[in-house]
CSV table of C-alpha atoms and ligand atoms in Angstrom, one decimal:
chain,number,residue,atom,x,y,z
A,12,MET,CA,-18.8,-90.3,-52.1
A,13,GLN,CA,-19.4,-93.6,-53.0
A,14,ASP,CA,-20.6,-93.6,-49.8
A,15,ILE,CA,-23.2,-90.8,-49.3
A,16,ARG,CA,-23.9,-92.0,-52.6
A,17,ASN,CA,-25.4,-95.7,-52.2
A,18,GLN,CA,-27.1,-94.1,-49.7
A,19,VAL,CA,-29.1,-91.7,-52.2
A,20,ILE,CA,-29.4,-95.1,-54.4
A,21,ASN,CA,-30.5,-97.0,-52.0
A,22,CYS,CA,-33.2,-94.4,-50.2
A,23,LYS,CA,-36.7,-95.5,-48.4
A,24,LYS,CA,-36.9,-92.1,-45.9
A,25,CYS,CA,-39.9,-90.1,-47.6
A,26,HIS,CA,-42.5,-91.8,-49.8
A,27,LEU,CA,-40.5,-90.1,-52.9
A,28,HIS,CA,-38.9,-93.3,-53.7
A,29,LYS,CA,-42.0,-95.0,-54.9
A,30,THR,CA,-43.0,-92.7,-57.2
A,31,ARG,CA,-38.1,-92.5,-58.6
A,32,THR,CA,-37.1,-95.0,-61.4
A,33,TYR,CA,-33.8,-93.2,-60.8
A,34,ALA,CA,-32.4,-91.1,-56.8
A,35,VAL,CA,-30.8,-88.6,-58.3
A,36,PRO,CA,-27.6,-88.3,-55.7
A,37,GLY,CA,-25.7,-85.7,-58.3
A,38,GLU,CA,-22.2,-85.7,-60.1
A,39,GLY,CA,-18.9,-84.3,-61.1
A,40,ASN,CA,-15.3,-83.2,-59.8
A,41,THR,CA,-15.1,-84.0,-55.5
A,42,ASN,CA,-12.3,-81.3,-55.6
A,43,SER,CA,-13.4,-78.6,-56.6
A,44,GLU,CA,-14.1,-75.2,-55.1
A,45,ILE,CA,-17.7,-75.2,-56.9
A,46,VAL,CA,-20.6,-77.2,-56.5
A,47,LEU,CA,-24.0,-75.8,-58.1
A,48,VAL,CA,-26.9,-76.8,-55.7
A,49,GLY,CA,-30.5,-77.0,-57.6
A,50,GLU,CA,-33.7,-77.4,-56.5
A,51,ALA,CA,-35.0,-81.8,-57.4
A,52,PRO,CA,-34.7,-83.9,-60.3
A,53,GLY,CA,-36.6,-83.4,-63.5
A,54,ALA,CA,-39.0,-86.1,-65.8
A,55,LYS,CA,-34.8,-86.4,-67.6
A,56,GLU,CA,-32.7,-86.6,-64.6
A,57,ASP,CA,-35.4,-89.7,-62.9
A,58,ARG,CA,-35.0,-91.4,-65.9
A,59,THR,CA,-31.1,-91.5,-66.1
A,60,GLY,CA,-29.8,-90.8,-62.2
A,61,ARG,CA,-28.2,-87.7,-63.7
A,62,PRO,CA,-29.1,-84.0,-62.4
A,63,PHE,CA,-29.5,-81.0,-65.3
A,64,VAL,CA,-29.5,-83.2,-68.8
A,65,GLY,CA,-32.9,-81.4,-69.3
A,66,ALA,CA,-33.3,-78.3,-71.4
A,67,ALA,CA,-32.5,-76.7,-68.4
A,68,GLY,CA,-29.5,-78.7,-67.7
A,69,GLN,CA,-28.8,-77.5,-71.4
A,70,LEU,CA,-28.8,-74.0,-70.8
A,71,LEU,CA,-26.4,-74.7,-67.8
A,72,ASP,CA,-23.9,-76.3,-69.8
A,73,GLU,CA,-23.9,-73.6,-71.9
A,74,LEU,CA,-23.7,-70.3,-68.6
A,75,ILE,CA,-20.2,-72.6,-67.2
A,76,GLN,CA,-18.7,-72.8,-70.3
A,77,ARG,CA,-19.9,-69.7,-71.0
A,78,TYR,CA,-19.2,-67.5,-67.7
A,79,LEU,CA,-16.8,-70.1,-66.0
A,80,ARG,CA,-14.9,-71.2,-68.8
A,81,ILE,CA,-14.8,-74.6,-67.9
A,82,GLU,CA,-17.1,-77.9,-68.5
A,83,ARG,CA,-19.6,-79.1,-65.8
A,84,ASP,CA,-16.7,-81.7,-65.7
A,85,SER,CA,-15.4,-79.5,-64.2
A,86,VAL,CA,-17.6,-78.5,-61.0
A,87,PHE,CA,-20.1,-81.1,-58.5
A,88,ILE,CA,-23.5,-80.3,-59.5
A,89,THR,CA,-26.4,-81.9,-57.2
A,90,ASN,CA,-30.5,-81.5,-56.1
A,91,LEU,CA,-31.1,-79.9,-52.5
A,92,VAL,CA,-33.5,-82.6,-52.9
A,93,LYS,CA,-32.4,-86.0,-54.8
A,94,CYS,CA,-35.9,-88.0,-56.3
A,95,ARG,CA,-38.2,-86.8,-58.2
A,96,PRO,CA,-41.3,-84.7,-57.3
A,97,PRO,CA,-44.1,-86.5,-59.1
A,98,ASN,CA,-45.1,-83.8,-62.1
A,99,ASN,CA,-42.1,-81.7,-60.8
A,100,ARG,CA,-44.3,-79.8,-58.1
A,101,ASP,CA,-42.3,-78.2,-56.0
A,102,PRO,CA,-40.7,-80.4,-52.6
A,103,SER,CA,-42.7,-80.3,-50.0
A,104,GLU,CA,-40.4,-78.4,-46.5
A,105,ASP,CA,-40.6,-82.3,-44.8
A,106,GLU,CA,-39.0,-84.0,-48.0
A,107,ILE,CA,-36.1,-81.4,-47.5
A,108,VAL,CA,-36.1,-81.6,-44.0
A,109,THR,CA,-35.6,-85.3,-45.4
A,110,CYS,CA,-32.4,-85.1,-47.8
A,111,SER,CA,-30.6,-82.1,-46.8
A,112,PRO,CA,-28.1,-83.8,-44.8
A,113,TYR,CA,-27.6,-85.9,-48.6
A,114,LEU,CA,-26.5,-82.1,-49.8
A,115,LEU,CA,-24.6,-81.3,-46.5
A,116,ALA,CA,-22.7,-84.4,-45.6
A,117,GLN,CA,-21.7,-84.3,-49.9
A,118,ILE,CA,-20.1,-80.6,-48.7
A,119,ASN,CA,-18.6,-81.8,-46.1
A,120,LEU,CA,-16.6,-83.8,-48.0
A,121,ILE,CA,-16.2,-81.7,-50.8
A,122,LYS,CA,-14.9,-78.6,-49.2
A,123,PRO,CA,-15.6,-75.7,-51.6
A,124,LYS,CA,-15.0,-72.5,-51.4
A,125,ILE,CA,-18.3,-71.1,-53.0
A,126,ILE,CA,-21.8,-72.9,-53.2
A,127,VAL,CA,-24.1,-71.4,-56.2
A,128,THR,CA,-27.6,-71.8,-55.5
A,129,LEU,CA,-30.0,-72.1,-58.7
A,130,GLY,CA,-33.8,-70.9,-57.5
A,131,ARG,CA,-35.3,-69.7,-55.3
A,132,HIS,CA,-35.5,-73.8,-52.9
A,133,SER,CA,-31.6,-74.6,-52.7
A,134,THR,CA,-31.1,-70.9,-52.0
A,135,ARG,CA,-34.1,-70.3,-49.0
A,136,PHE,CA,-32.7,-73.4,-47.8
A,137,PHE,CA,-29.0,-72.1,-47.2
A,138,GLN,CA,-30.3,-68.5,-46.2
A,139,ASN,CA,-32.2,-70.7,-43.7
A,140,LEU,CA,-28.6,-72.7,-42.8
A,141,ALA,CA,-27.0,-69.1,-42.7
A,142,LYS,CA,-29.5,-67.7,-40.7
A,143,VAL,CA,-29.7,-64.6,-42.8
A,144,GLU,CA,-33.0,-63.3,-43.8
A,145,GLU,CA,-34.1,-65.3,-45.9
A,146,GLU,CA,-35.3,-62.7,-49.5
A,147,SER,CA,-36.8,-63.5,-53.2
A,148,ILE,CA,-35.1,-65.1,-55.4
A,149,SER,CA,-35.5,-61.6,-57.5
A,150,LYS,CA,-34.5,-59.8,-54.7
A,151,CYS,CA,-31.1,-61.6,-53.3
A,152,HIS,CA,-29.7,-63.2,-56.6
A,153,GLY,CA,-26.1,-62.3,-58.0
A,154,LYS,CA,-25.8,-60.9,-53.6
A,155,PRO,CA,-23.3,-63.4,-51.4
A,156,PHE,CA,-24.1,-64.4,-48.3
A,157,TYR,CA,-21.4,-67.3,-45.9
A,158,ILE,CA,-21.6,-69.9,-43.7
A,159,ASN,CA,-20.1,-70.9,-41.7
A,160,LEU,CA,-19.0,-75.1,-41.9
A,161,SER,CA,-17.1,-77.4,-39.9
A,162,PHE,CA,-14.8,-77.1,-42.9
A,163,GLY,CA,-14.1,-73.6,-42.6
A,164,THR,CA,-17.1,-70.5,-43.9
A,165,VAL,CA,-18.3,-71.0,-47.1
A,166,ARG,CA,-19.0,-68.3,-50.1
A,167,VAL,CA,-23.3,-69.2,-50.7
A,168,PHE,CA,-24.2,-67.5,-54.3
A,169,PRO,CA,-27.7,-67.5,-55.0
A,170,SER,CA,-28.7,-67.4,-59.1
A,171,TYR,CA,-31.2,-67.1,-60.8
A,172,HIS,CA,-33.3,-71.1,-62.2
A,173,PRO,CA,-31.9,-71.7,-65.5
A,174,ALA,CA,-35.7,-73.7,-65.9
A,175,ALA,CA,-36.7,-70.2,-65.0
A,176,ALA,CA,-35.4,-68.3,-67.5
A,177,LEU,CA,-37.0,-70.9,-70.6
A,178,TYR,CA,-40.2,-70.6,-69.2
A,179,ASN,CA,-39.5,-66.4,-68.5
A,180,ARG,CA,-36.8,-65.5,-71.6
A,181,SER,CA,-36.8,-61.5,-69.7
A,182,LEU,CA,-35.2,-63.9,-67.2
A,183,LYS,CA,-32.4,-65.6,-69.1
A,184,SER,CA,-30.3,-62.3,-69.2
A,185,GLU,CA,-30.4,-61.9,-65.2
A,186,LEU,CA,-29.4,-64.5,-65.1
A,187,GLU,CA,-26.0,-64.7,-67.5
A,188,LYS,CA,-25.3,-61.6,-65.6
A,189,ASP,CA,-25.2,-64.3,-62.2
A,190,PHE,CA,-22.6,-65.7,-64.3
A,191,GLN,CA,-20.8,-62.9,-65.6
A,192,LEU,CA,-20.4,-62.3,-61.6
A,193,LEU,CA,-19.3,-65.3,-59.8
A,194,SER,CA,-17.3,-65.5,-63.1
A,195,ARG,CA,-15.7,-62.6,-61.6
A,196,LEU,CA,-16.0,-63.3,-57.3
A,197,ILE,CA,-14.3,-67.3,-58.6
A,198,SER,CA,-11.0,-65.8,-60.4
A,199,THR,CA,-11.2,-62.5,-57.1
A,200,SER,CA,-11.4,-65.2,-55.6
A,201,SER,CA,-8.8,-67.3,-57.0
A,202,LYS,CA,-6.1,-64.8,-56.7
A,203,SER,CA,-6.7,-64.0,-53.2
A,204,THR,CA,-5.5,-67.4,-52.5
A,205,THR,CA,-2.6,-68.5,-54.3
B,28,URA,N1,-33.6,-78.9,-62.6
B,28,URA,C1,-33.7,-78.9,-61.0
B,28,URA,O1,-34.1,-78.1,-60.2
B,28,URA,N2,-32.3,-80.4,-61.5
B,28,URA,C2,-31.9,-81.0,-61.9
B,28,URA,O2,-31.4,-81.8,-62.1
B,28,URA,C3,-32.6,-81.1,-62.8
B,28,URA,C4,-33.5,-79.3,-63.4
């Protein structure tokens, strides 16, 4: 993982390196069965080089503690795009194509059982990879699908993005329901493998 981390930190493959403060490779437990994938770093992540440390990150930490009953450092947290797009604009298709090999390299190393996609961009990326129909996050959240990777089949669990719940309070209960479902999924999948 250190190798991927170094590559990300020094990456100049797209123009985002010109405006970033720090690239944000991702962090957490590289032996985890769960990888959470956000969209791209925001302002605080760009200043610190760490994923999900701003307001959305605080909410994510609460959801992980409350519903999964674990701490954030028990899972691996990363993003689809590792550098902040200026003014937090959406990442472009080009940026996603250029950066996503880092995410796939992280996943191939960790070999998780579940990938939790936070928001529409990471969800769409994995829908395309799985060749399942692209559905909006409002339709597909909470409904897992599968991708086949070189090390095996991985369940992908689409969830709302925590930032969406901060901007639109009515989505907070949807996000909480996603994490309740996720917690059930994790406990049933660990029972079936033990
Ligand atoms: N939003 C994201 O998608 N990722 C972060 O790291 C922070 C906010």
